[in-house]
mmCIF file of C-alpha atoms in Angstrom:
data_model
loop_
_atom_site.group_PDB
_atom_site.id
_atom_site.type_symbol
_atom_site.label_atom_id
_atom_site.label_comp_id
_atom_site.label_asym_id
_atom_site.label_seq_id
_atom_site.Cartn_x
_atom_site.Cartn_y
_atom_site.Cartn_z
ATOM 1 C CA UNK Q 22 64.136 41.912 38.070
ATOM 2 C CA UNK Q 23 63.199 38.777 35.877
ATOM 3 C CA UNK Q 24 65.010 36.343 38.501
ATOM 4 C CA UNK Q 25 62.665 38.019 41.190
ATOM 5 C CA UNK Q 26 59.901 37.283 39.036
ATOM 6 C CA UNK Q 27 60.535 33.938 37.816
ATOM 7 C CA UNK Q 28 60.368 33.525 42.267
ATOM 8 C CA UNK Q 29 57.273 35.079 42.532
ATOM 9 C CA UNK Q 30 55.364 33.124 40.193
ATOM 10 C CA UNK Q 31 57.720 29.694 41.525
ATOM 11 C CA UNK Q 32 54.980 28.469 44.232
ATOM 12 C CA UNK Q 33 51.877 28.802 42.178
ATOM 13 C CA UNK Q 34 53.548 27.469 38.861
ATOM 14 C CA UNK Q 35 54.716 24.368 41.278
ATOM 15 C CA UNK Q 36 50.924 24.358 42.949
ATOM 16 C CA UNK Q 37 48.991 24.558 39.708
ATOM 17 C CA UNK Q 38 47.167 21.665 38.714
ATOM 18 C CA UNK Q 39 45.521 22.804 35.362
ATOM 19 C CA UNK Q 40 47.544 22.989 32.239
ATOM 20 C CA UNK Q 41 45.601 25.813 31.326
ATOM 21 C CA UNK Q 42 45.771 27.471 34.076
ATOM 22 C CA UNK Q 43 49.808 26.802 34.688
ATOM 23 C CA UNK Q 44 50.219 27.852 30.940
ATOM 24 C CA UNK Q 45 48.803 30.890 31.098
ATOM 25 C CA UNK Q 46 51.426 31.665 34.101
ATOM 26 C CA UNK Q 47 54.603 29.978 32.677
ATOM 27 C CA UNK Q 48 53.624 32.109 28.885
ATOM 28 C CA UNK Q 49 54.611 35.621 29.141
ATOM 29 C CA UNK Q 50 58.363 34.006 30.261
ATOM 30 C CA UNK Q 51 58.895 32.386 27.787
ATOM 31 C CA UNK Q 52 59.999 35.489 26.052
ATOM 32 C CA UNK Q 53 61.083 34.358 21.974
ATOM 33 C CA UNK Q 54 59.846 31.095 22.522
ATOM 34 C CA UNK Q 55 56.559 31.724 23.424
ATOM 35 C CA UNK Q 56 54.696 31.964 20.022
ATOM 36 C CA UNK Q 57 56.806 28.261 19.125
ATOM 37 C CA UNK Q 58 55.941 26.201 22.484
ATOM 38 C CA UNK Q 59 51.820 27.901 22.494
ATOM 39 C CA UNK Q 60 51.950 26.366 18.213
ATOM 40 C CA UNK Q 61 53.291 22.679 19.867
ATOM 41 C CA UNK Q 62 50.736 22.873 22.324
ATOM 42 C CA UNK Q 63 48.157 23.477 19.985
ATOM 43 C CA UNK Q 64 49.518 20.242 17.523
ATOM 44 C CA UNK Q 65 49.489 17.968 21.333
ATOM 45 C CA UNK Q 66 46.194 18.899 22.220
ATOM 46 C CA UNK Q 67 44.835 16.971 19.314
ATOM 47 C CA UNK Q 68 46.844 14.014 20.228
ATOM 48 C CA UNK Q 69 45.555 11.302 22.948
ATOM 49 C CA UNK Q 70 48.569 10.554 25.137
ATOM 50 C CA UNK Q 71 51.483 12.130 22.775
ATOM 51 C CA UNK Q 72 54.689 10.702 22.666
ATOM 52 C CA UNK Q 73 57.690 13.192 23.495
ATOM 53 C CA UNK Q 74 61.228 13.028 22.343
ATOM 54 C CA UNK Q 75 63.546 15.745 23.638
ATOM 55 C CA UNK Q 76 67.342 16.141 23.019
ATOM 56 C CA UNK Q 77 69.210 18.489 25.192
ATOM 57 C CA UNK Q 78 67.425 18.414 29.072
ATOM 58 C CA UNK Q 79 66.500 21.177 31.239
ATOM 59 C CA UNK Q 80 69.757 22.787 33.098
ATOM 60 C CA UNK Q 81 68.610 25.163 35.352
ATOM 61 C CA UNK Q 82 65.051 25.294 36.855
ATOM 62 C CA UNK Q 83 62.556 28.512 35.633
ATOM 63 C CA UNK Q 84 64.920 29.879 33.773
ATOM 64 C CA UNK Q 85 62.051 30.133 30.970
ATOM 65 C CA UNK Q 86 63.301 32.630 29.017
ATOM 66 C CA UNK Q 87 67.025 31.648 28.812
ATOM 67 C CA UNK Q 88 66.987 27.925 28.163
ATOM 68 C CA UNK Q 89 62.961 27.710 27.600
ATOM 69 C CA UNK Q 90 62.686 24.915 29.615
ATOM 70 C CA UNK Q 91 61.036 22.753 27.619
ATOM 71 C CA UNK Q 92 61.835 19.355 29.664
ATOM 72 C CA UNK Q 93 59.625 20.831 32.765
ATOM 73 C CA UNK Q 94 57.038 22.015 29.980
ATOM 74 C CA UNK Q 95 56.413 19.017 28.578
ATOM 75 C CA UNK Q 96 56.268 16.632 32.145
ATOM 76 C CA UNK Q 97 54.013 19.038 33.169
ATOM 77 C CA UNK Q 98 52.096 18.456 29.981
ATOM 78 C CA UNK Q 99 52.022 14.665 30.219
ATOM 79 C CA UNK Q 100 51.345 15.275 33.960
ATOM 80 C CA UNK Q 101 47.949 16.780 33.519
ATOM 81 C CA UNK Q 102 47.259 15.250 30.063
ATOM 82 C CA UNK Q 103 48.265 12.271 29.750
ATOM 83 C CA UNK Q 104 51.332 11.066 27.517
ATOM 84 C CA UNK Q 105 55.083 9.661 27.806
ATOM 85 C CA UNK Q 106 58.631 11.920 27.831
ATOM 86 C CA UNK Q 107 61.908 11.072 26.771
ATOM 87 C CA UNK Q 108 64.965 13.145 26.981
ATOM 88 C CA UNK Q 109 68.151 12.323 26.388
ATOM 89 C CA UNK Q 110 71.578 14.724 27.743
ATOM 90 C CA UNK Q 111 75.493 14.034 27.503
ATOM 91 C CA UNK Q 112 75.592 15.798 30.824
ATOM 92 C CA UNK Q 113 75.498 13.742 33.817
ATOM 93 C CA UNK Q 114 75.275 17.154 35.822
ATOM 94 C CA UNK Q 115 71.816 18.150 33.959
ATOM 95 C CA UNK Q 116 70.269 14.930 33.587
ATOM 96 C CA UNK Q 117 70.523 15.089 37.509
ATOM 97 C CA UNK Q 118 68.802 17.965 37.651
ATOM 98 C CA UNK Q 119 66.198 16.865 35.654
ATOM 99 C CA UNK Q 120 65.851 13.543 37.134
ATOM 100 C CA UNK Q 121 64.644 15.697 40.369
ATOM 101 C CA UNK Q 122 62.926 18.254 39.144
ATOM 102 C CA UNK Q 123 60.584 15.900 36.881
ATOM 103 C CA UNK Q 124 57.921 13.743 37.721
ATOM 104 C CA UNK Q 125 57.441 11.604 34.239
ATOM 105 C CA UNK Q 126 59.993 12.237 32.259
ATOM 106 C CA UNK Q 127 62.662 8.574 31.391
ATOM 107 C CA UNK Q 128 65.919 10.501 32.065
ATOM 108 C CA UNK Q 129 68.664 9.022 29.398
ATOM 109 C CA UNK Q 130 71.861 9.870 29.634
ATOM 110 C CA UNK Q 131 73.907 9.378 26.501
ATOM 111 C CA UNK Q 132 74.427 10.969 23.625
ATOM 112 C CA UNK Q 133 71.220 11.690 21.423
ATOM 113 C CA UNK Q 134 72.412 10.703 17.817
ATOM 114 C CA UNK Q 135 72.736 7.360 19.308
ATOM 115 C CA UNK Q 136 70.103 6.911 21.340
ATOM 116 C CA UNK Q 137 67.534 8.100 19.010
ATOM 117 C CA UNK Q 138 68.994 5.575 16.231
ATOM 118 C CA UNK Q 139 67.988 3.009 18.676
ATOM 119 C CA UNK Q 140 64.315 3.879 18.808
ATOM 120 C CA UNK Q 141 61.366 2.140 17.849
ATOM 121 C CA UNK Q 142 57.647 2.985 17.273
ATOM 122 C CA UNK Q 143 56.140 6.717 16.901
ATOM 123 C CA UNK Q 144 57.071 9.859 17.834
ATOM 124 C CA UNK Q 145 54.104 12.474 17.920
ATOM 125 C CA UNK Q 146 56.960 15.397 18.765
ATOM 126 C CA UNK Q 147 60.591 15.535 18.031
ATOM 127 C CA UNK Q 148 62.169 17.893 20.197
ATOM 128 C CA UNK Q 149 65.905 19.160 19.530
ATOM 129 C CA UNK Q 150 68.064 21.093 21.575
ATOM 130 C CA UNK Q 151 70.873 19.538 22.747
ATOM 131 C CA UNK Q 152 74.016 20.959 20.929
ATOM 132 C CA UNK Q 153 74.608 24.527 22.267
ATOM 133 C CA UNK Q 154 75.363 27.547 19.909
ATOM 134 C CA UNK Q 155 77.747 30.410 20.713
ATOM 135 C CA UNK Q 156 78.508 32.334 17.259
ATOM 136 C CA UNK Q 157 75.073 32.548 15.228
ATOM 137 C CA UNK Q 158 76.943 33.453 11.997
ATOM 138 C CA UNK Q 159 78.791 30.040 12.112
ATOM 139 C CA UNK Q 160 75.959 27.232 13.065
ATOM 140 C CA UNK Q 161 77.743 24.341 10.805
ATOM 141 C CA UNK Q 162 78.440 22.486 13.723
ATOM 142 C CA UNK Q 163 74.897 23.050 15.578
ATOM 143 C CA UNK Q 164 73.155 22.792 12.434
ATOM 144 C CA UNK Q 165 74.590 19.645 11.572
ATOM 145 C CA UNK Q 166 74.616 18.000 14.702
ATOM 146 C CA UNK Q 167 70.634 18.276 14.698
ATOM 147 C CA UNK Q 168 70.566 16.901 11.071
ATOM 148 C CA UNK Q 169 72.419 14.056 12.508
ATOM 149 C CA UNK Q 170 69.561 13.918 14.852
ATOM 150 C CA UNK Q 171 67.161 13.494 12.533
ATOM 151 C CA UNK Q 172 68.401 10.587 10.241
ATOM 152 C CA UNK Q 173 69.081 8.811 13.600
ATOM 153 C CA UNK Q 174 65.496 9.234 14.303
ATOM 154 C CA UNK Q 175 64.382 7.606 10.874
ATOM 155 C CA UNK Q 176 62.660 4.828 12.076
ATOM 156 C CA UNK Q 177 60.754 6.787 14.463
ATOM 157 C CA UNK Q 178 59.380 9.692 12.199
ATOM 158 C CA UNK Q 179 55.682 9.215 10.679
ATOM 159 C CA UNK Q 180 53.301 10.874 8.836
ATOM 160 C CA UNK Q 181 52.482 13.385 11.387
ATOM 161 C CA UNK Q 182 54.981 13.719 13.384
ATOM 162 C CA UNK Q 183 56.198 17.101 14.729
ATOM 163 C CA UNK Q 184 59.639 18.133 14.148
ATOM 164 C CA UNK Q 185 61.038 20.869 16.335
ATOM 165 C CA UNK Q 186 64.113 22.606 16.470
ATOM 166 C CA UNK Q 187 65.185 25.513 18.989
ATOM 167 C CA UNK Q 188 67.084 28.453 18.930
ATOM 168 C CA UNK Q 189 67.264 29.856 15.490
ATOM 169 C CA UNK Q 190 67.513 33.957 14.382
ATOM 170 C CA UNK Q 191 67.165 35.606 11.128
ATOM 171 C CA UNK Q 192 70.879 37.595 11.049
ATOM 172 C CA UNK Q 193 72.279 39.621 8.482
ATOM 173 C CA UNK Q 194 75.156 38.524 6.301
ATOM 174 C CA UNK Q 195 76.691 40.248 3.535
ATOM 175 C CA UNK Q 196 73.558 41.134 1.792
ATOM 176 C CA UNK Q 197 71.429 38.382 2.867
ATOM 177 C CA UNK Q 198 68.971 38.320 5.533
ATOM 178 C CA UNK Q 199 68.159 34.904 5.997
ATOM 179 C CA UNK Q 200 67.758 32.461 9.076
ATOM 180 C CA UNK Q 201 70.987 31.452 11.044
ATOM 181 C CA UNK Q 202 70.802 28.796 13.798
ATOM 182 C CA UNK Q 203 70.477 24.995 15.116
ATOM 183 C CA UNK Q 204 67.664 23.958 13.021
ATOM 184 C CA UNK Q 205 69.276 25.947 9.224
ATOM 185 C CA UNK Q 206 70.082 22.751 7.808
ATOM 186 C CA UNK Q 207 67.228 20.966 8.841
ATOM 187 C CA UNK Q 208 64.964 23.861 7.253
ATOM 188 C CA UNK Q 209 66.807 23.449 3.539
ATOM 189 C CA UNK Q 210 66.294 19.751 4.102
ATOM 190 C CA UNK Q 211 62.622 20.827 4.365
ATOM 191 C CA UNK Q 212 62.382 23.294 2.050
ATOM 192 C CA UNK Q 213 64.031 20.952 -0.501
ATOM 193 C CA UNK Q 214 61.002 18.087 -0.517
ATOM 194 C CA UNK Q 215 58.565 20.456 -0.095
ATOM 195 C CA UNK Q 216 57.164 20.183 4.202
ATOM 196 C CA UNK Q 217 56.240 23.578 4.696
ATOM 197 C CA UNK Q 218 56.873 25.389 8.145
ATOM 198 C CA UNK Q 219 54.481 24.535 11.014
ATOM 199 C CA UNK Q 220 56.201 27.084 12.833
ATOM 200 C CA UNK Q 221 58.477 29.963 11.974
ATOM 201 C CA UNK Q 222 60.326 31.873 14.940
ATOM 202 C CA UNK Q 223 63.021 31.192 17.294
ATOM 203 C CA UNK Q 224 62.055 27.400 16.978
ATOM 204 C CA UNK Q 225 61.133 26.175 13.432
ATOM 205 C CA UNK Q 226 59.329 23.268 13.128
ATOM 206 C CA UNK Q 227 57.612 20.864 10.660
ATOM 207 C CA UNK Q 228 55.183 18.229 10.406
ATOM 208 C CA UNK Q 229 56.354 15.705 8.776
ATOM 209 C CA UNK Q 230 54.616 14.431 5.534
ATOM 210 C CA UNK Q 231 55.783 11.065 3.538
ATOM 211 C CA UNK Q 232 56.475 12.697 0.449
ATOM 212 C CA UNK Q 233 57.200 9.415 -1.651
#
């Protein structure tokens, strides 16, 4: 039923001009993610001509709800207003696939730890996703992998810059009820020199504040 919908809506998603407008269309797939990528939008719109890094590329085309999508989000974004995309993938097979289904987006393939330690400049939004998670209970190697991410992207991070990380669940263990996903460590990071949450959800997200 969802797959039949995502092709209904296919032809005036591709055919709508207006970010608003598409939005409004692409929003009620997004499904966990919704409340996150609506809170980024918000943070862009006061940007002129935002700068976009994104680790982890799209996969598989409207599939909004599984993967989110974010790579055809955000080139639709800087399509209409105005702005530069990066995204870097391991995968040959999905940076393909996003080579042809974007129009703006600089396709890297690599992997990201690297190429974001070779960065210069500044990054209005951070976007990580590129390290998949199967067991949510045991996110050491996710989690870390997106820490990683972060240091590499030192030189890049500014006062104001919008941190991002997807796919995160509060799950139940032992006693606790507590937050379990790619973006845990990250969040203690956070938590320990005091950045508050931007956002909250299924992506968490900061923005970051030079605390020294």
């Amino acid at each position: 039923m969802k797959l039949r919908q995502h092709d209904k809506l296919k032809d005036s998603i591709k055919n709508s001009s207006n970010w608003s407008e598409y939005y409004e269309e692409v929003k009620p797939l997004l499904g966990l993610r919704e409340t996150g990528f609506t809170r980024i939008f918000e943070y862009l719109r006061r940007i002129k001509d935002p700068v976009i890094v994104e680790t982890g590329t799209v996969r598989e085309d409207y599939n909004f709800e599984g993967d989110g999508c974010s790579t055809i989000l955000f080139d639709r974004y800087v399509d209409t207003q105005g702005g530069t995309l990066l995204t870097v993938d391991i995968d040959p097979a999905a940076c393909k696939n996003a080579r042809t289904v974007t129009t703006h987006a600089e396709v890297i393939e690599g992997d990201s730890v690297e190429f974001l330690s070779t960065l210069e400049g500044h990054v209005d939004l951070l976007y990580l996703d590129s390290f998949n998670i199967y067991n949510w209970l045991d996110d050491w190697e996710a989690s870390g992998h997106h820490l990683k991410e972060l240091f590499a992207a030192k030189n890049v991070i500014k006062e104001g810059t919008l941190i991002v990380v997807d796919d995160n669940l509060y799950m139940k263990n032992a006693d606790t009820n507590k937050k379990f996903g790619k973006g845990r460590m990250i969040q203690e990071l956070m938590k320990s020199i005091g950045i508050p949450p931007y956002i909250d959800g299924y992506h968490m997200g900061w923005i970051w504040e030079d605390t020294i």
